[in-house]
mmCIF file with all atom_site columns, C-alpha atoms in Angstrom:
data_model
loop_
_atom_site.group_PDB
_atom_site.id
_atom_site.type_symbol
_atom_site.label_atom_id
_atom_site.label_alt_id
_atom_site.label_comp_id
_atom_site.label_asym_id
_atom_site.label_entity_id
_atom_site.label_seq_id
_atom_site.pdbx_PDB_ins_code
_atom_site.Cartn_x
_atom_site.Cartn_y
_atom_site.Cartn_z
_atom_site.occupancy
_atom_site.B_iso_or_equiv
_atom_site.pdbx_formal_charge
_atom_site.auth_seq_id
_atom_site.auth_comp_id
_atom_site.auth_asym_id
_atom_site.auth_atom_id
_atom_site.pdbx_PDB_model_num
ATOM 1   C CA . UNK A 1 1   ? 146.627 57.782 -78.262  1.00 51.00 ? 1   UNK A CA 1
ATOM 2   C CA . UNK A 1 2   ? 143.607 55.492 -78.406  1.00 55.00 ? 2   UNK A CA 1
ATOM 3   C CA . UNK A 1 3   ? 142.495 56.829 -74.880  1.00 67.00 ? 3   UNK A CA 1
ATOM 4   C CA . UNK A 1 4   ? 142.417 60.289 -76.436  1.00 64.00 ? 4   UNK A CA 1
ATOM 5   C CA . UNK A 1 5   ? 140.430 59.507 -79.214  1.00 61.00 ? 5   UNK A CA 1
ATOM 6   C CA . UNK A 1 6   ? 137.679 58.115 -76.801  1.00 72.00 ? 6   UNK A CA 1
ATOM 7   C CA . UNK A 1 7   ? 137.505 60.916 -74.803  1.00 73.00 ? 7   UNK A CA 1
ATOM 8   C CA . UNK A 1 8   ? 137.331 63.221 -78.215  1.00 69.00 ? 8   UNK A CA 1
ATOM 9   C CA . UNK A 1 9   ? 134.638 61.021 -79.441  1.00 74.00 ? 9   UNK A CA 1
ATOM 10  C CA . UNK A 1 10  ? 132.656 61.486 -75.941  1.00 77.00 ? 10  UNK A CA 1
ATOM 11  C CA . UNK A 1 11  ? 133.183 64.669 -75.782  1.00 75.00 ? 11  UNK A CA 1
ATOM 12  C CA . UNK A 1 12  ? 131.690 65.209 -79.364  1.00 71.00 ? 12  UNK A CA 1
ATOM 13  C CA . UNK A 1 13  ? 128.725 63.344 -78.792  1.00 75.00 ? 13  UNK A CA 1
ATOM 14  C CA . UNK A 1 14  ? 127.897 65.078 -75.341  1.00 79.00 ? 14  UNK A CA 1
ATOM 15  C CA . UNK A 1 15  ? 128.704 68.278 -77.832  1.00 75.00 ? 15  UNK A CA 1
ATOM 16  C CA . UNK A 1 16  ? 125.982 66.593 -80.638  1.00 74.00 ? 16  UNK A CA 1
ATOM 17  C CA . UNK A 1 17  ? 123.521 65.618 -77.995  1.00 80.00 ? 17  UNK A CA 1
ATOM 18  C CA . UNK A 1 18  ? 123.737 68.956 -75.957  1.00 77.00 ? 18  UNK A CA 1
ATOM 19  C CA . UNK A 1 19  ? 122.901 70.947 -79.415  1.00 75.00 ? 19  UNK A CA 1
ATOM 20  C CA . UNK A 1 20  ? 120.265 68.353 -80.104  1.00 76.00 ? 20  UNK A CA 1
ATOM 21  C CA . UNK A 1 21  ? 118.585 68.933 -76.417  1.00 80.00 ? 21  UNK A CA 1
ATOM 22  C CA . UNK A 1 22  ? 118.533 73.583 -77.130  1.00 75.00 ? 22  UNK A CA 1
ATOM 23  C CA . UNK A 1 23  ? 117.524 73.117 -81.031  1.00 72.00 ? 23  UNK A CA 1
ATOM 24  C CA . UNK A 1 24  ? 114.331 70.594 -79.498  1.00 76.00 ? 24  UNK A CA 1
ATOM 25  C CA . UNK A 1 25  ? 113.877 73.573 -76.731  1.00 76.00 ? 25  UNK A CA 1
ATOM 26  C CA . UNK A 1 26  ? 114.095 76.412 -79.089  1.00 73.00 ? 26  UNK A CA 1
ATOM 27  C CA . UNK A 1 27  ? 111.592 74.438 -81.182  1.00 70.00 ? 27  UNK A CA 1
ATOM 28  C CA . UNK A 1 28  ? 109.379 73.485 -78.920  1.00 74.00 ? 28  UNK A CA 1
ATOM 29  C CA . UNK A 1 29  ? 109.750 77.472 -77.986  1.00 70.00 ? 29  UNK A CA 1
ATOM 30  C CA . UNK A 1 30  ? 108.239 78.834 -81.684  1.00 67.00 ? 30  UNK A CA 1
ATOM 31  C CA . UNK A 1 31  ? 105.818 76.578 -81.486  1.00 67.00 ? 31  UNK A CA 1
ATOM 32  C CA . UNK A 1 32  ? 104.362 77.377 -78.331  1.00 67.00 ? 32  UNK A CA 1
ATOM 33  C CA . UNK A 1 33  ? 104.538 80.826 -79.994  1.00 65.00 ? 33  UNK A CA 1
ATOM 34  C CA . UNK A 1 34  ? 102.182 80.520 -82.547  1.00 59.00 ? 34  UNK A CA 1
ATOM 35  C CA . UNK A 1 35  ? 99.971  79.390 -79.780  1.00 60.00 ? 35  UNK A CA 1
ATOM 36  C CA . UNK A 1 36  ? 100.373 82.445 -77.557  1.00 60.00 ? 36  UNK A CA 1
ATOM 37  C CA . UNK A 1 37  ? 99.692  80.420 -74.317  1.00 60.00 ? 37  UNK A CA 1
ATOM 38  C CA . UNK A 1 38  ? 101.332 83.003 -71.995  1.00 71.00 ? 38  UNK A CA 1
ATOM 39  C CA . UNK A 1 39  ? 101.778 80.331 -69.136  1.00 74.00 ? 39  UNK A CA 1
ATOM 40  C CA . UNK A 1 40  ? 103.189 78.109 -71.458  1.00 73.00 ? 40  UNK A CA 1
ATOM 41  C CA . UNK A 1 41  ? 105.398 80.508 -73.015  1.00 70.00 ? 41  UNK A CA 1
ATOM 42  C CA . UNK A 1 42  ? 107.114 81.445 -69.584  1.00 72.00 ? 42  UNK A CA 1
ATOM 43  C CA . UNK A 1 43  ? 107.927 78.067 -68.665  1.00 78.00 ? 43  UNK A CA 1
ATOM 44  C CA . UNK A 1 44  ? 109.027 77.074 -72.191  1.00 72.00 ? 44  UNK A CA 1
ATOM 45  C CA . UNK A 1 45  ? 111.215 80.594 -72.476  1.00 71.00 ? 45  UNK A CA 1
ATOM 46  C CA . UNK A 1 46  ? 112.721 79.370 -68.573  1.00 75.00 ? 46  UNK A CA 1
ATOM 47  C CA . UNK A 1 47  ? 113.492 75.963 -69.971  1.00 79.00 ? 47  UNK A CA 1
ATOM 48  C CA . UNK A 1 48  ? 115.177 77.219 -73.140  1.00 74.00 ? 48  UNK A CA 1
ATOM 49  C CA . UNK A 1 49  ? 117.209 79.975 -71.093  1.00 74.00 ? 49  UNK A CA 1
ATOM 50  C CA . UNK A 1 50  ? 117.972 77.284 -68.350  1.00 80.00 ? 50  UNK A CA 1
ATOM 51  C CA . UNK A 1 51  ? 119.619 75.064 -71.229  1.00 80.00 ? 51  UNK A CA 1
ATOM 52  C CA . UNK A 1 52  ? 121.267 77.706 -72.928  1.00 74.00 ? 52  UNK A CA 1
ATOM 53  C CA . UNK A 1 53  ? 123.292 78.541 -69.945  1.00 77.00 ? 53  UNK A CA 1
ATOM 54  C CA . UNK A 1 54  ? 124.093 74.977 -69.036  1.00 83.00 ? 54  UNK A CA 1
ATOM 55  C CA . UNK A 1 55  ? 125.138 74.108 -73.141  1.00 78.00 ? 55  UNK A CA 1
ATOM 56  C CA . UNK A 1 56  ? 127.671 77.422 -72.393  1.00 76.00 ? 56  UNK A CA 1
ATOM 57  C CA . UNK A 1 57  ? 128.802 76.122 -69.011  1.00 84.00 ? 57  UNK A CA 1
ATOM 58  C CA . UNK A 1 58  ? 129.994 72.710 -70.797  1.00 83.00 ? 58  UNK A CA 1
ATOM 59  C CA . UNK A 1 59  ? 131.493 74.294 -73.601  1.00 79.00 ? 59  UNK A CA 1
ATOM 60  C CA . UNK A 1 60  ? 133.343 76.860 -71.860  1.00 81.00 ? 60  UNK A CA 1
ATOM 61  C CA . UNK A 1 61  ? 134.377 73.765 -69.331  1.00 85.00 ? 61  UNK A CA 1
ATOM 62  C CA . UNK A 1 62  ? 135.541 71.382 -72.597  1.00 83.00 ? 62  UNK A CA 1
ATOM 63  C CA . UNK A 1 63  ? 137.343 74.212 -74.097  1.00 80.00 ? 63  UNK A CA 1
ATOM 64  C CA . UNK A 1 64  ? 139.235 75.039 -70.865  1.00 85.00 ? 64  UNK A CA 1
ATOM 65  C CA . UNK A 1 65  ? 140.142 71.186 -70.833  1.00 86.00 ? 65  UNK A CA 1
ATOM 66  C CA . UNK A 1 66  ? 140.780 71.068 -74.436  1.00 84.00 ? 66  UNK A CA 1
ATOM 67  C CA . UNK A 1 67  ? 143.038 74.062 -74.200  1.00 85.00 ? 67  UNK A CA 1
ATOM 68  C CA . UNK A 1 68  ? 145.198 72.207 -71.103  1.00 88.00 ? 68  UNK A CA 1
ATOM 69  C CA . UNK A 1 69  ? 144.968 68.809 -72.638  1.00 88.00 ? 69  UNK A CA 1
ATOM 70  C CA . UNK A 1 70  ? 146.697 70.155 -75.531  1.00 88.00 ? 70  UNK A CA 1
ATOM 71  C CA . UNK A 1 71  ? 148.890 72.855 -73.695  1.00 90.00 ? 71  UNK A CA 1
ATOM 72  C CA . UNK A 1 72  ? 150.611 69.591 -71.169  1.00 91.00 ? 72  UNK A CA 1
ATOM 73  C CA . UNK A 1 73  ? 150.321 67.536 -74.615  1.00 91.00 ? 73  UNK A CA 1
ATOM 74  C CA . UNK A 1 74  ? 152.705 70.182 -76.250  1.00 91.00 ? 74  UNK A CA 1
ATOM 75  C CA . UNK A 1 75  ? 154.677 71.114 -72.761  1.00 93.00 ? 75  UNK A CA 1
ATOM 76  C CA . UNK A 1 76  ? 155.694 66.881 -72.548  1.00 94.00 ? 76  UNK A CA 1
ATOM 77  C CA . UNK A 1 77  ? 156.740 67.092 -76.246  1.00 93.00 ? 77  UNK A CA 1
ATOM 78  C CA . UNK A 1 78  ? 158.806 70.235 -75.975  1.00 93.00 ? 78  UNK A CA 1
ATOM 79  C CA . UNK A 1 79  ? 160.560 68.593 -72.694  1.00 94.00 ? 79  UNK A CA 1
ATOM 80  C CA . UNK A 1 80  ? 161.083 65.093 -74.943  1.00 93.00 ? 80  UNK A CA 1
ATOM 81  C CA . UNK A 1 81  ? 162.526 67.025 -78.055  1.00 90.00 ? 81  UNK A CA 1
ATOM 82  C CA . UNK A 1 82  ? 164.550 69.034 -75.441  1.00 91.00 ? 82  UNK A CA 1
ATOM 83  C CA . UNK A 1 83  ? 166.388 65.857 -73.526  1.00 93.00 ? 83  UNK A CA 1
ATOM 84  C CA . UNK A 1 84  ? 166.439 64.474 -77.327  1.00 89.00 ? 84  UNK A CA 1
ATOM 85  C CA . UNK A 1 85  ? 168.377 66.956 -78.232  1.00 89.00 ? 85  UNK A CA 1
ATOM 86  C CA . UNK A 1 86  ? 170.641 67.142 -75.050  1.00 92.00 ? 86  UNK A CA 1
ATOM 87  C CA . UNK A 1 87  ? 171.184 63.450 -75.159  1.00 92.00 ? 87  UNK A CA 1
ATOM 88  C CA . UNK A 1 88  ? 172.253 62.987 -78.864  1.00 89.00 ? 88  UNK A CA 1
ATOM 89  C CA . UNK A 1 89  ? 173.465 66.641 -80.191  1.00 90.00 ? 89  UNK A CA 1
ATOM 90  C CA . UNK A 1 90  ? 175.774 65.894 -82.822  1.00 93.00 ? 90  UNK A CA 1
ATOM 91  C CA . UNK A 1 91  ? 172.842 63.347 -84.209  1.00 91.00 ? 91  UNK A CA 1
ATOM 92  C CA . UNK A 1 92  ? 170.324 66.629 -83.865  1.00 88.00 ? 92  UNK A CA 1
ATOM 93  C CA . UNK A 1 93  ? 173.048 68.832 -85.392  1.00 91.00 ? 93  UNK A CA 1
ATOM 94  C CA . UNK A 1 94  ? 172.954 66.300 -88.683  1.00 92.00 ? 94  UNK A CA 1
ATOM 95  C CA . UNK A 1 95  ? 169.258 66.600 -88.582  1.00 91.00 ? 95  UNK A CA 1
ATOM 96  C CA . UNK A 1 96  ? 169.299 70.186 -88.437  1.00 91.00 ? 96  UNK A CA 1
ATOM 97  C CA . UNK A 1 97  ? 171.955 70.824 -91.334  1.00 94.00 ? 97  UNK A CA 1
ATOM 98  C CA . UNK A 1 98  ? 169.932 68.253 -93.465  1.00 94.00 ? 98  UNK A CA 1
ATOM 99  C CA . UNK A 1 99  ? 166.735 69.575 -93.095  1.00 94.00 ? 99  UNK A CA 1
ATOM 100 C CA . UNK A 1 100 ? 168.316 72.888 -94.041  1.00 93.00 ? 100 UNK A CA 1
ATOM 101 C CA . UNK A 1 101 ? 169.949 71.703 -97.193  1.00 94.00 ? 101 UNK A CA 1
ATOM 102 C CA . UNK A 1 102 ? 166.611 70.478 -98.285  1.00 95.00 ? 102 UNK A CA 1
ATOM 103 C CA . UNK A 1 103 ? 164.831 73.814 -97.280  1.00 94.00 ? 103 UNK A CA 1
ATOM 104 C CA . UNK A 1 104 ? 167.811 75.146 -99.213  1.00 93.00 ? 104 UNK A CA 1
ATOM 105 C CA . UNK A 1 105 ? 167.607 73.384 -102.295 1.00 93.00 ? 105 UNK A CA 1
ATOM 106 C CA . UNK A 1 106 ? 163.882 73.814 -102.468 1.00 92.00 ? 106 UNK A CA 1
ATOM 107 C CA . UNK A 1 107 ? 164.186 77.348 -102.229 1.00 92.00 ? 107 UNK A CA 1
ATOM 108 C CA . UNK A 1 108 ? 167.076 77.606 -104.950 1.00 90.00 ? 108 UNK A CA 1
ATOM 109 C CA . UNK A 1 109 ? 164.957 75.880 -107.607 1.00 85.00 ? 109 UNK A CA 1
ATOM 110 C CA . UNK A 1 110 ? 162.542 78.619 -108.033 1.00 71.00 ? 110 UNK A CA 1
#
């Protein structure tokens, strides 16, 4: 669980410091503007572009991992509750029929 946490805490900060690197581009961008330097402008315009398409590359990449991270995650837990259930079923059966009765008896009261 801890392991996780690291790697959603790196992956944040790559996220904060990957949004920190286009917003200094885009600014450096309207104020190279104001200057109308045309040579400038171009290379300032390629940088921002360039970035832009590399910040999308790493987000598409960490929400492809995200999504399969958490699709295995929720595959392994599906397959534990399954040989839970297959192992002890009278014991899931009580669990069931209790956590019915409650549902029941919360629904009754209003």
């Amino acid at each position: 669980m801890a392991k996780r946490q690291n790697e959603s805490t790196a992956q944040a900060d790559q996220l904060k410091e990957d949004l920190r690197h286009l917003s200094d581009t885009v600014e450096e961008l309207v104020n190279a503007t104001s200057k109308d330097a045309s040579g400038e402008m171009r290379d300032l315009r390629a940088r921002a572009e360039q970035r832009l398409k590399d910040t999308r590359h790493r987000l598409e990449a960490r929400g492809e991992r995200l999504y399969e991270d958490t699709r295995e995650s929720l595959t392994h837990q599906a397959d534990a509750c399954d040989r839970y259930v297959h192992d002890n079923p009278w014991t899931s059966i009580g669990i069931g029929a209790a956590a019915g009765v409650i549902v029941g008896m919360l629904l009754g009261r209003r």
